[in-house]
Short mmCIF file of N, CA and C in Angstrom, two decimals:
data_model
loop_
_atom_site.label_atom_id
_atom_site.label_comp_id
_atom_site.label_asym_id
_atom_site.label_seq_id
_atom_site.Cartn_x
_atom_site.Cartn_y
_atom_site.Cartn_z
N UNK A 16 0.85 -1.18 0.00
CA UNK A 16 0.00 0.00 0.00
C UNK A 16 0.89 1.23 0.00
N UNK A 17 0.76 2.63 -0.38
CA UNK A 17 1.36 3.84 -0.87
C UNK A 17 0.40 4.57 0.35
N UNK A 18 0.74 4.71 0.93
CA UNK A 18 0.78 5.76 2.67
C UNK A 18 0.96 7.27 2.03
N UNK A 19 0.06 7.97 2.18
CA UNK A 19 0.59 9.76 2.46
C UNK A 19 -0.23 9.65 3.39
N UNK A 20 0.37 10.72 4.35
CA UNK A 20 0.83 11.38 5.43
C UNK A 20 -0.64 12.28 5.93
N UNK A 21 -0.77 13.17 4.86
CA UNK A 21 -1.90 14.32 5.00
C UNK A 21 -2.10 14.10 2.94
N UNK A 22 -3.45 13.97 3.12
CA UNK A 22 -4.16 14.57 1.78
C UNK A 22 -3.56 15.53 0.90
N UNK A 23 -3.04 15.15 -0.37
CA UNK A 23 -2.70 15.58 -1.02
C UNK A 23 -0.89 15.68 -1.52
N UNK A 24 -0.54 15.30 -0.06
CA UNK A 24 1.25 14.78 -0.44
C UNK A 24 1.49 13.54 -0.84
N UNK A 25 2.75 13.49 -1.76
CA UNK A 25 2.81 11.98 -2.57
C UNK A 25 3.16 10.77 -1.96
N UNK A 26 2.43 9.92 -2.24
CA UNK A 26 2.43 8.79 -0.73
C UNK A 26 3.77 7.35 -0.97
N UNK A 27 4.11 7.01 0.12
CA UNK A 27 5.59 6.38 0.19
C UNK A 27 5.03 4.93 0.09
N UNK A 28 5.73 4.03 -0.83
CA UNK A 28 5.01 2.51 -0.30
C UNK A 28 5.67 2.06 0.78
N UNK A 29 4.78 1.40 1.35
CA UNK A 29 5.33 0.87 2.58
C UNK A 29 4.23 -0.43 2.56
N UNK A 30 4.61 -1.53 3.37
CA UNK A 30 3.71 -2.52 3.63
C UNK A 30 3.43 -2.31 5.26
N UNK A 31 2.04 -2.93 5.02
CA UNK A 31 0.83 -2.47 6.19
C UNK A 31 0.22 -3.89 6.53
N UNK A 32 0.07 -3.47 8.25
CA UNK A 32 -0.74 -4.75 8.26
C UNK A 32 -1.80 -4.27 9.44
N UNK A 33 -3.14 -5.28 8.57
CA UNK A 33 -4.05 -4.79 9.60
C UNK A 33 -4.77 -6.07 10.91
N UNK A 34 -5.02 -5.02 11.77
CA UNK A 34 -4.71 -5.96 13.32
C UNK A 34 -6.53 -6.35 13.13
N UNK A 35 -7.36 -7.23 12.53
CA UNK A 35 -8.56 -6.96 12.84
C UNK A 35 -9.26 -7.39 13.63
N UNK A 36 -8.42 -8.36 14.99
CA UNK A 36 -9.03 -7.74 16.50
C UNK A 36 -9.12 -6.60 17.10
N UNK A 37 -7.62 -5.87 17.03
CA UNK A 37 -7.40 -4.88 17.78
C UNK A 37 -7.79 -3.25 16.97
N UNK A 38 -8.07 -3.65 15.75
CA UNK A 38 -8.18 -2.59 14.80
C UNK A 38 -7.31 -1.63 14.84
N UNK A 39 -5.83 -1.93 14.65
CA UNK A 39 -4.74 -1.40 14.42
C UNK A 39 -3.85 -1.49 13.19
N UNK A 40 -3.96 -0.53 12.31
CA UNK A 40 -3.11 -0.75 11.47
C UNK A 40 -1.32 0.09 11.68
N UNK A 41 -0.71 -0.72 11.48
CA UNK A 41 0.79 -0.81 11.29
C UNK A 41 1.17 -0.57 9.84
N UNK A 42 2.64 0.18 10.26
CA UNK A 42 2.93 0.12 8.81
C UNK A 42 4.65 0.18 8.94
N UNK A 43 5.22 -0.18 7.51
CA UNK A 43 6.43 -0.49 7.81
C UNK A 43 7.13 0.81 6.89
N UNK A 44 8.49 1.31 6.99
CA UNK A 44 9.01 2.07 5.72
C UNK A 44 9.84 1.60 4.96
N UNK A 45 9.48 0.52 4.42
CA UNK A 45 9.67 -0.62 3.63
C UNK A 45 8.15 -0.90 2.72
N UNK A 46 8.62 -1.55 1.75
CA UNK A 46 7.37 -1.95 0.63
C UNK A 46 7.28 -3.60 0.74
N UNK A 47 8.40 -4.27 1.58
CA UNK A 47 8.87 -5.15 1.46
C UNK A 47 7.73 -6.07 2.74
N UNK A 48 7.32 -7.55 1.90
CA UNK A 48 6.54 -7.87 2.61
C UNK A 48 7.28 -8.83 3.75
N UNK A 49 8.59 -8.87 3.89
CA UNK A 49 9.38 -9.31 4.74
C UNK A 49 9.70 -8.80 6.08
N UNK A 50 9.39 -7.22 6.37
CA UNK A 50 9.26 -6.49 7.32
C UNK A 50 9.04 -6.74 8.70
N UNK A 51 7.85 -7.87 8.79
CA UNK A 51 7.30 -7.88 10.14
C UNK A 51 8.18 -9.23 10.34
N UNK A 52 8.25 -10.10 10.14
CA UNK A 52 9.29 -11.38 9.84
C UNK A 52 10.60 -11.30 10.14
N UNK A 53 11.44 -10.31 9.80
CA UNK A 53 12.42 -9.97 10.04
C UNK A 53 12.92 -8.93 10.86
N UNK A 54 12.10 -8.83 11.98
CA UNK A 54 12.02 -8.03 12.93
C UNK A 54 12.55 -6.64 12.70
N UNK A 55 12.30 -5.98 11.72
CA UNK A 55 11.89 -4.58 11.37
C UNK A 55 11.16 -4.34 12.44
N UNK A 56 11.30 -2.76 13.11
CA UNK A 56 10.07 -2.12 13.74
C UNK A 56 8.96 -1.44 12.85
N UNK A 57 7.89 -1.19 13.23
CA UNK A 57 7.14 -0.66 12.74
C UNK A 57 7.36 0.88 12.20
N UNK A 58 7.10 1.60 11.32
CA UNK A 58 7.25 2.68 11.03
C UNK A 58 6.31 3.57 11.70
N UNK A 59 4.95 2.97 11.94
CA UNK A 59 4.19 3.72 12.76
C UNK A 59 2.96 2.95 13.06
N UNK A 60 1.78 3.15 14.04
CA UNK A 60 0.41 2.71 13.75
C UNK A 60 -0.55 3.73 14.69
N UNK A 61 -1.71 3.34 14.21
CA UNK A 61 -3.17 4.09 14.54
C UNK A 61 -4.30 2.85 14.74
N UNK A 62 -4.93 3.04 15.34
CA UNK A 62 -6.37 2.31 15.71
C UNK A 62 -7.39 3.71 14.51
N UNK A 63 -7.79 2.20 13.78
CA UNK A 63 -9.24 2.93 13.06
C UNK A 63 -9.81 3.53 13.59
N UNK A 64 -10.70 4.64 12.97
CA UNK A 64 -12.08 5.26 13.97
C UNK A 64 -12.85 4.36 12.45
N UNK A 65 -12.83 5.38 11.15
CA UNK A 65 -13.56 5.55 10.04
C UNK A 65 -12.59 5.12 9.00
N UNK A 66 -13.72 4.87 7.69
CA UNK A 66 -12.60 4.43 6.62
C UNK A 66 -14.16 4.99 5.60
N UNK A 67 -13.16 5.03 3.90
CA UNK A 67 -13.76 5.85 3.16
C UNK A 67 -13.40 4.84 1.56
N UNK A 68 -14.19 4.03 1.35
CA UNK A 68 -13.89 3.52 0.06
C UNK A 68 -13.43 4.15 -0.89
N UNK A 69 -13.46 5.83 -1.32
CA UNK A 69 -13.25 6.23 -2.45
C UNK A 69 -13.84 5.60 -4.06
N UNK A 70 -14.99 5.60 -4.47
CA UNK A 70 -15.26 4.63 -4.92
C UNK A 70 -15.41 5.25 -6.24
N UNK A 71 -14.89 6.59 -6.36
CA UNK A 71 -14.37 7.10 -8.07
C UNK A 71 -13.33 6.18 -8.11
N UNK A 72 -12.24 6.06 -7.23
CA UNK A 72 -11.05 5.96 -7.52
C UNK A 72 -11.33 4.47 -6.80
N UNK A 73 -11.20 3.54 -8.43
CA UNK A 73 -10.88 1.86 -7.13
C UNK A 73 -9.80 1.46 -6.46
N UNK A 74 -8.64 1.95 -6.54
CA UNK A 74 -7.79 1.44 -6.19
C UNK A 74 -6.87 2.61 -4.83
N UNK A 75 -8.22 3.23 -4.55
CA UNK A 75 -7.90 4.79 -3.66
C UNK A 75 -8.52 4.23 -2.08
N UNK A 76 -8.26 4.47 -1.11
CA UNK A 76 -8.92 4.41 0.05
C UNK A 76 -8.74 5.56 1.39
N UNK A 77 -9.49 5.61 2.35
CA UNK A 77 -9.04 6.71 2.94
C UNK A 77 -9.49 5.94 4.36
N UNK A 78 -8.91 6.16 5.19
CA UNK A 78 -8.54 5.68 6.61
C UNK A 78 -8.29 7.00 7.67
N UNK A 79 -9.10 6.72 9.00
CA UNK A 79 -8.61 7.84 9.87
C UNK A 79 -8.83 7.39 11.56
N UNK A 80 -7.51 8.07 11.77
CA UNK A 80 -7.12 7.32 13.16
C UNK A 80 -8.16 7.86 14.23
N UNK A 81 -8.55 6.64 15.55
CA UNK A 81 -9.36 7.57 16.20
C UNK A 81 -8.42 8.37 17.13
N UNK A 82 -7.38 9.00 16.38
CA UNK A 82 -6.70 10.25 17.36
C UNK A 82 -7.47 11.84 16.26
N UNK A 83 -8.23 11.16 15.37
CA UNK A 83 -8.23 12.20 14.20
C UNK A 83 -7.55 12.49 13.26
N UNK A 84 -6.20 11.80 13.33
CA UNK A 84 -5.41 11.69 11.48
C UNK A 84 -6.06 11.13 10.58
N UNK A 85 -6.16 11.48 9.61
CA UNK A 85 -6.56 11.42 7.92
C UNK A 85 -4.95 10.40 7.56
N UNK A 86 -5.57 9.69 6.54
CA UNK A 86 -4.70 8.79 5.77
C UNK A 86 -4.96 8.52 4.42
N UNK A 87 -4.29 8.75 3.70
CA UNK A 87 -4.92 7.89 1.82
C UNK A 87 -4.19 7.19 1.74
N UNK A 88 -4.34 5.95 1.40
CA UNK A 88 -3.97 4.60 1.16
C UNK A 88 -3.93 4.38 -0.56
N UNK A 89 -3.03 4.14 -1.66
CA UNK A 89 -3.52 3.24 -2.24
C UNK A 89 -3.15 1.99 -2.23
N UNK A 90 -3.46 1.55 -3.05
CA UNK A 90 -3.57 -0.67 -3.45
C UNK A 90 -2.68 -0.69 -4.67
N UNK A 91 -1.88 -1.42 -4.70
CA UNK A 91 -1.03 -2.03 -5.67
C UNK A 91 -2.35 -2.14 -6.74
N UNK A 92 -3.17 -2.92 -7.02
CA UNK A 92 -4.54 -2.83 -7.93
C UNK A 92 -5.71 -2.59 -7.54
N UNK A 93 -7.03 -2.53 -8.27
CA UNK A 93 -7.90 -2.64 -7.75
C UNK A 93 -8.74 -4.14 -6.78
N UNK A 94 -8.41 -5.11 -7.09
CA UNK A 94 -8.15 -6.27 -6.35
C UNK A 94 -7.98 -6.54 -4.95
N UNK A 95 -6.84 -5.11 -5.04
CA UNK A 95 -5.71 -5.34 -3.49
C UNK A 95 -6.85 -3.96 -2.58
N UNK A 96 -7.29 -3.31 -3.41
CA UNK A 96 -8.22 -2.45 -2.30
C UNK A 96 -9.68 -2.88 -2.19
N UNK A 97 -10.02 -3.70 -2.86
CA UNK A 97 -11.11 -4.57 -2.82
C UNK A 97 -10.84 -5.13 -1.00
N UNK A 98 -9.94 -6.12 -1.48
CA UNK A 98 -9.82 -6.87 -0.17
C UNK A 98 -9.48 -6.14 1.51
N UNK A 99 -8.56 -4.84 0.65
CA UNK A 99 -8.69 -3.96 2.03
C UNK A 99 -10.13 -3.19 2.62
N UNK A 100 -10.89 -2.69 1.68
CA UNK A 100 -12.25 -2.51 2.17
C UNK A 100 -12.52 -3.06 2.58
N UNK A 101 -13.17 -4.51 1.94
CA UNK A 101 -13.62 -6.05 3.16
C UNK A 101 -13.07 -5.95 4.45
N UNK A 102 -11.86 -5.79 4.62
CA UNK A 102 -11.23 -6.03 6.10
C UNK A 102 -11.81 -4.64 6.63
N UNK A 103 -11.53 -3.85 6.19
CA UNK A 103 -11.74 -2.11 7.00
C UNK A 103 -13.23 -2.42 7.30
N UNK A 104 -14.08 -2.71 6.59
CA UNK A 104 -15.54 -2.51 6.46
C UNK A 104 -15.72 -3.74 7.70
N UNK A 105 -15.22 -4.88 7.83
CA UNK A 105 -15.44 -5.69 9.19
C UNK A 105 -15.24 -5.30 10.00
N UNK A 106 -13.87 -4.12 10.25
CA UNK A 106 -13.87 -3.57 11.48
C UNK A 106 -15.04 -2.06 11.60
N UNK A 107 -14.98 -1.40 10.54
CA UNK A 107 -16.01 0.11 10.60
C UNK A 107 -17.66 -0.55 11.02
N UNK A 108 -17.23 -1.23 10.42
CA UNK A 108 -19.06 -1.72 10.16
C UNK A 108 -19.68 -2.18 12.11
N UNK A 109 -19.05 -2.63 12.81
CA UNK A 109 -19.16 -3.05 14.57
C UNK A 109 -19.15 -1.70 15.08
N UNK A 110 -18.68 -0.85 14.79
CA UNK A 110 -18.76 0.60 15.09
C UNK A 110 -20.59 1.20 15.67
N UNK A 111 -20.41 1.46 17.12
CA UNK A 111 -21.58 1.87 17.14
C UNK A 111 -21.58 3.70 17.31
N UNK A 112 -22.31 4.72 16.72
CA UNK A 112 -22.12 5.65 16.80
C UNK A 112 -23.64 6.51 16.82
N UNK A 113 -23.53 7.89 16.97
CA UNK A 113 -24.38 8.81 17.25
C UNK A 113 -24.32 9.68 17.67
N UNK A 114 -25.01 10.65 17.85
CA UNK A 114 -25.18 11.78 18.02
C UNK A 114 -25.75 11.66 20.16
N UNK A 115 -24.92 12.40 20.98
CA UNK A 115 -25.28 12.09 22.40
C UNK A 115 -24.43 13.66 23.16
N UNK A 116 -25.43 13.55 24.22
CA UNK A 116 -25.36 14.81 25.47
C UNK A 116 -23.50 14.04 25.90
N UNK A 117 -22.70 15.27 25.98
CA UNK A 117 -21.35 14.88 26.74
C UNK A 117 -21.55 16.19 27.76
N UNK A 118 -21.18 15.94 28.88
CA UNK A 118 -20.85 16.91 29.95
C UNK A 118 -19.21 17.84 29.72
N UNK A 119 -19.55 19.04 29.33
CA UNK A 119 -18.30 19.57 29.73
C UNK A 119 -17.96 21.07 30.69
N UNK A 120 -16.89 21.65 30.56
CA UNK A 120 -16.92 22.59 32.13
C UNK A 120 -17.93 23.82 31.47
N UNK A 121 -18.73 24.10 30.74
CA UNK A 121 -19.84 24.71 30.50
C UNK A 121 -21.22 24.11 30.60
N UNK A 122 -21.06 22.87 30.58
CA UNK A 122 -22.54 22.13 30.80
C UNK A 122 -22.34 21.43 29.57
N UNK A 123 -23.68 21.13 29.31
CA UNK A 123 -24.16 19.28 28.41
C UNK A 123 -23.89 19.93 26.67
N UNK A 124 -23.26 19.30 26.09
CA UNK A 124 -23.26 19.71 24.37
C UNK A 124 -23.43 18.71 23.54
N UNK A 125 -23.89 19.05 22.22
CA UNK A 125 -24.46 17.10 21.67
C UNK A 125 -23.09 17.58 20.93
N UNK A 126 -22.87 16.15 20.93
CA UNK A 126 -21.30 15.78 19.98
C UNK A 126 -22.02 14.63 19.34
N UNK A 127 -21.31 14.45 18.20
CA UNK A 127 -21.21 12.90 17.38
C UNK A 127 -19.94 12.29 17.98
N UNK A 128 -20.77 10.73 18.71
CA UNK A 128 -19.55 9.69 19.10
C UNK A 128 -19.66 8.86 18.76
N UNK A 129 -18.61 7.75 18.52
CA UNK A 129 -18.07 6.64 17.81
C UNK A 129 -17.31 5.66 18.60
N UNK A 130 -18.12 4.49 19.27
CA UNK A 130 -17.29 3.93 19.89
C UNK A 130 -17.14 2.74 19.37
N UNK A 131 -16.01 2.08 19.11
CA UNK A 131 -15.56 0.87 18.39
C UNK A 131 -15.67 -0.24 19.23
N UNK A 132 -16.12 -1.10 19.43
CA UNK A 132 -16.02 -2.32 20.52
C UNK A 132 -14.86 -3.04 20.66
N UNK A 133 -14.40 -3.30 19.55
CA UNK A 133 -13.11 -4.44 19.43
C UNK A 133 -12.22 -3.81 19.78
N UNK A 134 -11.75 -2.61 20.08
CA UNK A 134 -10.90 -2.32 20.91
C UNK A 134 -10.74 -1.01 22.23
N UNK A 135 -12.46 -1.17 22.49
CA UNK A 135 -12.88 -0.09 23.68
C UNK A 135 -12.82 1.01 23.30
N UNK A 136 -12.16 1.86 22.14
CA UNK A 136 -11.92 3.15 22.02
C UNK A 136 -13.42 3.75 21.58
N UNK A 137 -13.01 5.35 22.06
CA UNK A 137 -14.59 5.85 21.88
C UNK A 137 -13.86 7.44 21.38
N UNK A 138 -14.26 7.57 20.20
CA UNK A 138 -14.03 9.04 19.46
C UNK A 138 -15.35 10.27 19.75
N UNK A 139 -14.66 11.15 19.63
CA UNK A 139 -15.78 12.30 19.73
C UNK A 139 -15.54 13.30 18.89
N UNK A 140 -16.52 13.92 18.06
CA UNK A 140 -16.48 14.41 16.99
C UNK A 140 -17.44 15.43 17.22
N UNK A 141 -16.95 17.02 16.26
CA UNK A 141 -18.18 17.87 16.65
C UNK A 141 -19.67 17.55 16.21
N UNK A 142 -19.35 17.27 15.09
CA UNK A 142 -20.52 17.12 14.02
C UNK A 142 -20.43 15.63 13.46
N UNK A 143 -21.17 14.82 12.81
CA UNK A 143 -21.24 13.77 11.73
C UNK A 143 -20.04 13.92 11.28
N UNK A 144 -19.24 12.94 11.21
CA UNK A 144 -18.03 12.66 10.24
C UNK A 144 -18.34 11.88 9.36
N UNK A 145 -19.44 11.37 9.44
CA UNK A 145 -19.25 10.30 8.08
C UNK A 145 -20.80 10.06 7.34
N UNK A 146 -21.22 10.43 6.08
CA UNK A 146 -22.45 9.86 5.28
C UNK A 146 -22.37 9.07 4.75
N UNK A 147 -23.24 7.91 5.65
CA UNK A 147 -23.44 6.42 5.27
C UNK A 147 -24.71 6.22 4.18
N UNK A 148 -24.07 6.18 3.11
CA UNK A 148 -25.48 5.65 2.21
C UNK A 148 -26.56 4.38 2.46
N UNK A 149 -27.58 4.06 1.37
CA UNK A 149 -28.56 3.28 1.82
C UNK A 149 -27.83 1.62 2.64
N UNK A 150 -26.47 0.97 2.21
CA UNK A 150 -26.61 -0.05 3.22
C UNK A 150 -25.56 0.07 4.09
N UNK A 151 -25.01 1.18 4.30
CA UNK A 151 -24.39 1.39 5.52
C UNK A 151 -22.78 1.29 5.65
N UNK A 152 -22.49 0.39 4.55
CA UNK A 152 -21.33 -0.62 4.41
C UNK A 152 -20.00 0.47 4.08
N UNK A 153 -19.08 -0.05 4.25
CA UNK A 153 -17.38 0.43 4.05
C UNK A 153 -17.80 1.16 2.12
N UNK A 154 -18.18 0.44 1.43
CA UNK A 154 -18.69 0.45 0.12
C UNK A 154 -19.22 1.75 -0.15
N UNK A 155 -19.79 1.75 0.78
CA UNK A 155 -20.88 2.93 0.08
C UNK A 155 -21.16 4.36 1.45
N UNK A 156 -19.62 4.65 1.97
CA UNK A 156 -19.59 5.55 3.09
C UNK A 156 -18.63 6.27 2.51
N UNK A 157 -18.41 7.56 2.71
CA UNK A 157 -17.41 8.37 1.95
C UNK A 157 -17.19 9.42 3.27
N UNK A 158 -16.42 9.82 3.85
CA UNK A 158 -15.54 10.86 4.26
C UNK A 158 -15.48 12.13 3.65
N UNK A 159 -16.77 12.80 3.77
CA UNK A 159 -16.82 14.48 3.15
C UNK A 159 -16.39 15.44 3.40
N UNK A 160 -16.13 15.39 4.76
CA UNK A 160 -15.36 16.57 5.38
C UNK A 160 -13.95 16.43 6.04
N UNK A 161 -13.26 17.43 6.80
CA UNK A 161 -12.11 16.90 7.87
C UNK A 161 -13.46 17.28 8.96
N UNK A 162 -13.58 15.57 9.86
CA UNK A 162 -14.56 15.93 10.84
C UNK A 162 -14.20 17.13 12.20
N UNK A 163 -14.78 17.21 12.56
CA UNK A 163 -14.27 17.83 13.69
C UNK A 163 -13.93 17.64 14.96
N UNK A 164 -13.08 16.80 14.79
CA UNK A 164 -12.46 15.70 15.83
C UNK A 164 -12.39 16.39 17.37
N UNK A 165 -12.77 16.14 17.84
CA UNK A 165 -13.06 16.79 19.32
C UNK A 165 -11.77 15.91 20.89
N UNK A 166 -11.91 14.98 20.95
CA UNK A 166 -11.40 13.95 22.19
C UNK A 166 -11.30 12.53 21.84
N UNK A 167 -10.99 11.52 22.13
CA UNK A 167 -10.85 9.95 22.01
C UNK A 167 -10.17 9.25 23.32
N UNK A 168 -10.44 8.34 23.69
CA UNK A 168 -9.75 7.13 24.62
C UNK A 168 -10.26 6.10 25.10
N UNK A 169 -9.82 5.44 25.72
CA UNK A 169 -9.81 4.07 25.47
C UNK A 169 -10.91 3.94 26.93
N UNK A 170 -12.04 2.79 26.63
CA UNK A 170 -12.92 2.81 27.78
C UNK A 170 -12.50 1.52 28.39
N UNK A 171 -13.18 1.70 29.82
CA UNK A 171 -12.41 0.27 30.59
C UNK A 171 -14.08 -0.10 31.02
N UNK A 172 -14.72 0.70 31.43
CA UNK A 172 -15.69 0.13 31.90
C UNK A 172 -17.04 1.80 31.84
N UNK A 173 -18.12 1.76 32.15
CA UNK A 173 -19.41 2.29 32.42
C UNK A 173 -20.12 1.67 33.25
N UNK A 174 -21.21 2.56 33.72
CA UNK A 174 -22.32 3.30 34.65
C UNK A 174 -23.37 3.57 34.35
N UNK A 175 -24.38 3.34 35.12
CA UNK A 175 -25.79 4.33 34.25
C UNK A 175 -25.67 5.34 35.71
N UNK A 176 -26.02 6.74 34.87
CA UNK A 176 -26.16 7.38 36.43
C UNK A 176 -27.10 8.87 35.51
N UNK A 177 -28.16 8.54 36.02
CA UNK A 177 -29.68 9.17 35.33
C UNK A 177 -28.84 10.36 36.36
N UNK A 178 -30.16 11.48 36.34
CA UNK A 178 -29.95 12.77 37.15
C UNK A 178 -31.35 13.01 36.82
N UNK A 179 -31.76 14.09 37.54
CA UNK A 179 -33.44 14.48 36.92
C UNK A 179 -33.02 15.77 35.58
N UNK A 180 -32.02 16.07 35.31
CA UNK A 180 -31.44 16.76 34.54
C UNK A 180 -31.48 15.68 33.04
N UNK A 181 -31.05 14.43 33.21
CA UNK A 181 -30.49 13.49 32.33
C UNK A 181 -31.23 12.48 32.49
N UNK A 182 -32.37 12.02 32.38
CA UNK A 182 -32.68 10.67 33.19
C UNK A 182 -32.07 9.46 32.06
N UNK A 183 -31.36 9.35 30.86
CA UNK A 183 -30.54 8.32 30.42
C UNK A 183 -29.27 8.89 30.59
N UNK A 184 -28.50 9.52 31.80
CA UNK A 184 -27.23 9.76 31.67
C UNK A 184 -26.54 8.53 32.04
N UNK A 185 -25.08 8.80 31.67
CA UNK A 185 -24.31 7.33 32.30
C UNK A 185 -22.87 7.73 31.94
N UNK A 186 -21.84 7.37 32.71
CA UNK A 186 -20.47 7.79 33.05
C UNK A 186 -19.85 6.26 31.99
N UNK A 187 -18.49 7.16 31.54
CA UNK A 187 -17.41 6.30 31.14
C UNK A 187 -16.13 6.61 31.68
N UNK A 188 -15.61 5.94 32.25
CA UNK A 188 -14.01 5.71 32.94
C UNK A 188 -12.93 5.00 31.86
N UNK A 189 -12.06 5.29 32.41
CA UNK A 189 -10.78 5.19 31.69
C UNK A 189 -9.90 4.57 32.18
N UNK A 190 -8.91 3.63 31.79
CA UNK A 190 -7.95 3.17 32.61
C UNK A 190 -6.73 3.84 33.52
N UNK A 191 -6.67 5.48 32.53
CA UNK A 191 -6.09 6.39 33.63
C UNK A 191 -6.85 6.72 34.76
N UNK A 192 -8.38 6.54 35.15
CA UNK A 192 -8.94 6.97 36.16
C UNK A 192 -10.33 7.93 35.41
N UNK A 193 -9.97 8.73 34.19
CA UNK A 193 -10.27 9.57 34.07
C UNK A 193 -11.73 9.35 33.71
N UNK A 194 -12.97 10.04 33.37
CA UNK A 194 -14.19 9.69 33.80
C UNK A 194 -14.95 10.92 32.56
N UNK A 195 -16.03 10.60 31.79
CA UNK A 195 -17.18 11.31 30.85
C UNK A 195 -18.20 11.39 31.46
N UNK A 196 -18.95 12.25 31.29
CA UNK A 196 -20.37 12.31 31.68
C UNK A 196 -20.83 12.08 30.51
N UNK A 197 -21.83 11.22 29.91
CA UNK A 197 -22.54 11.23 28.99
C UNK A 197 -24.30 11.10 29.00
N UNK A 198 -25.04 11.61 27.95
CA UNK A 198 -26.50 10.65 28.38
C UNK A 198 -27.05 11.17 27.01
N UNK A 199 -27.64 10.07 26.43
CA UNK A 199 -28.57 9.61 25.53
C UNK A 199 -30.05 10.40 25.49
N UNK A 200 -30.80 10.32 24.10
CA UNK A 200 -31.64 10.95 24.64
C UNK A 200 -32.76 10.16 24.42
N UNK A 201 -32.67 8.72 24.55
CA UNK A 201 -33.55 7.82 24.82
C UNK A 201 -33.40 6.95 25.87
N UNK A 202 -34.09 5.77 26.27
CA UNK A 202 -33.62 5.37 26.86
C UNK A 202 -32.98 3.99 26.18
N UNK A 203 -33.76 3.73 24.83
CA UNK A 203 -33.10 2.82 23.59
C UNK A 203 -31.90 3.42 23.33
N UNK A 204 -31.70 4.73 23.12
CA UNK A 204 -30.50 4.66 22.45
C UNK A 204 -29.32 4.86 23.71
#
């Protein structure tokens, strides 16, 4: 795969590998598929939030970390980004997300959040980052904007803790300690 950096600079091949328990992709600065084998270190990695078929371009893809980096990927062919969608789209697709009340030192604000299961992380975004067409899929989701990446980290555990302010509120903790106020505005959702 051909890695740039930020949108629009010319991208380096390097070989990549994707973690699809942990939803981590790695990458090497090497093209060479011998890299991980031969105890090369990694050149770098990110945990998915979102991914973007590009589906003018088949052999184009777009990937973004849930720290909020942007990535364009291409595929040796169209073939080779075929099969990387499939994988991206198994991990995007478990993704549960929405629009929800977060507590901050001004009071309650709706953010769009994204929390991934397979590897606890939970992104927060100002607005919608992503328009999912009619079936939802890696296929047919495109990346329109730079979202407005707000916060991310990793959850260890939750709470329900209503308020007469919130009656679906509920707390998320962190393995540093650190703690969200959140609440829904159903009690389904």
């Amino acid at each position: 795969v051909r890695r740039a950096e930020k949108r629009g600079q010319k991208p380096a091949p390097r070989y990549c590998v994707l973690g699809k328990e942990t939803c981590v992709l790695t990458w090497y600065a090497t093209a060479s598929t011998e890299a991980p084998s031969n105890g090369q270190r990694p050149d770098g990695s990110c945990t998915i939030a979102l991914a973007d078929g590009a589906p003018a371009t088949p052999d184009l893809f777009h990937v973004q970390s849930h720290e909020g980096e942007a990535f364009e990927c291409w595929a040796a062919s169209a073939e080779e980004a075929a099969r990387w969608k499939r994988s991206l789209d198994a991990i995007t697709s478990r993704a549960i997300s929405g629009y929800i009340q977060i507590k901050g030192r001004r009071g309650w604000k709706r953010r769009w959040v994204l929390f991934q299961p397979l590897c606890k992380k939970l992104c927060i975004y100002r607005a919608q980052p992503l328009v999912a067409h009619s079936a939802g899929t890696f296929a047919d989701a495109h990346i329109y904007q730079q979202p407005g990446y707000r916060a991310h980290g990793e959850v260890k555990w939750a709470a329900r803790r209503p308020s007469p302010s919130q009656p679906f509120g509920f707390s998320i903790f962190t393995p540093d300690e650190g703690q969200w106020e959140l609440a829904a505005p159903t009690a389904k959702e």
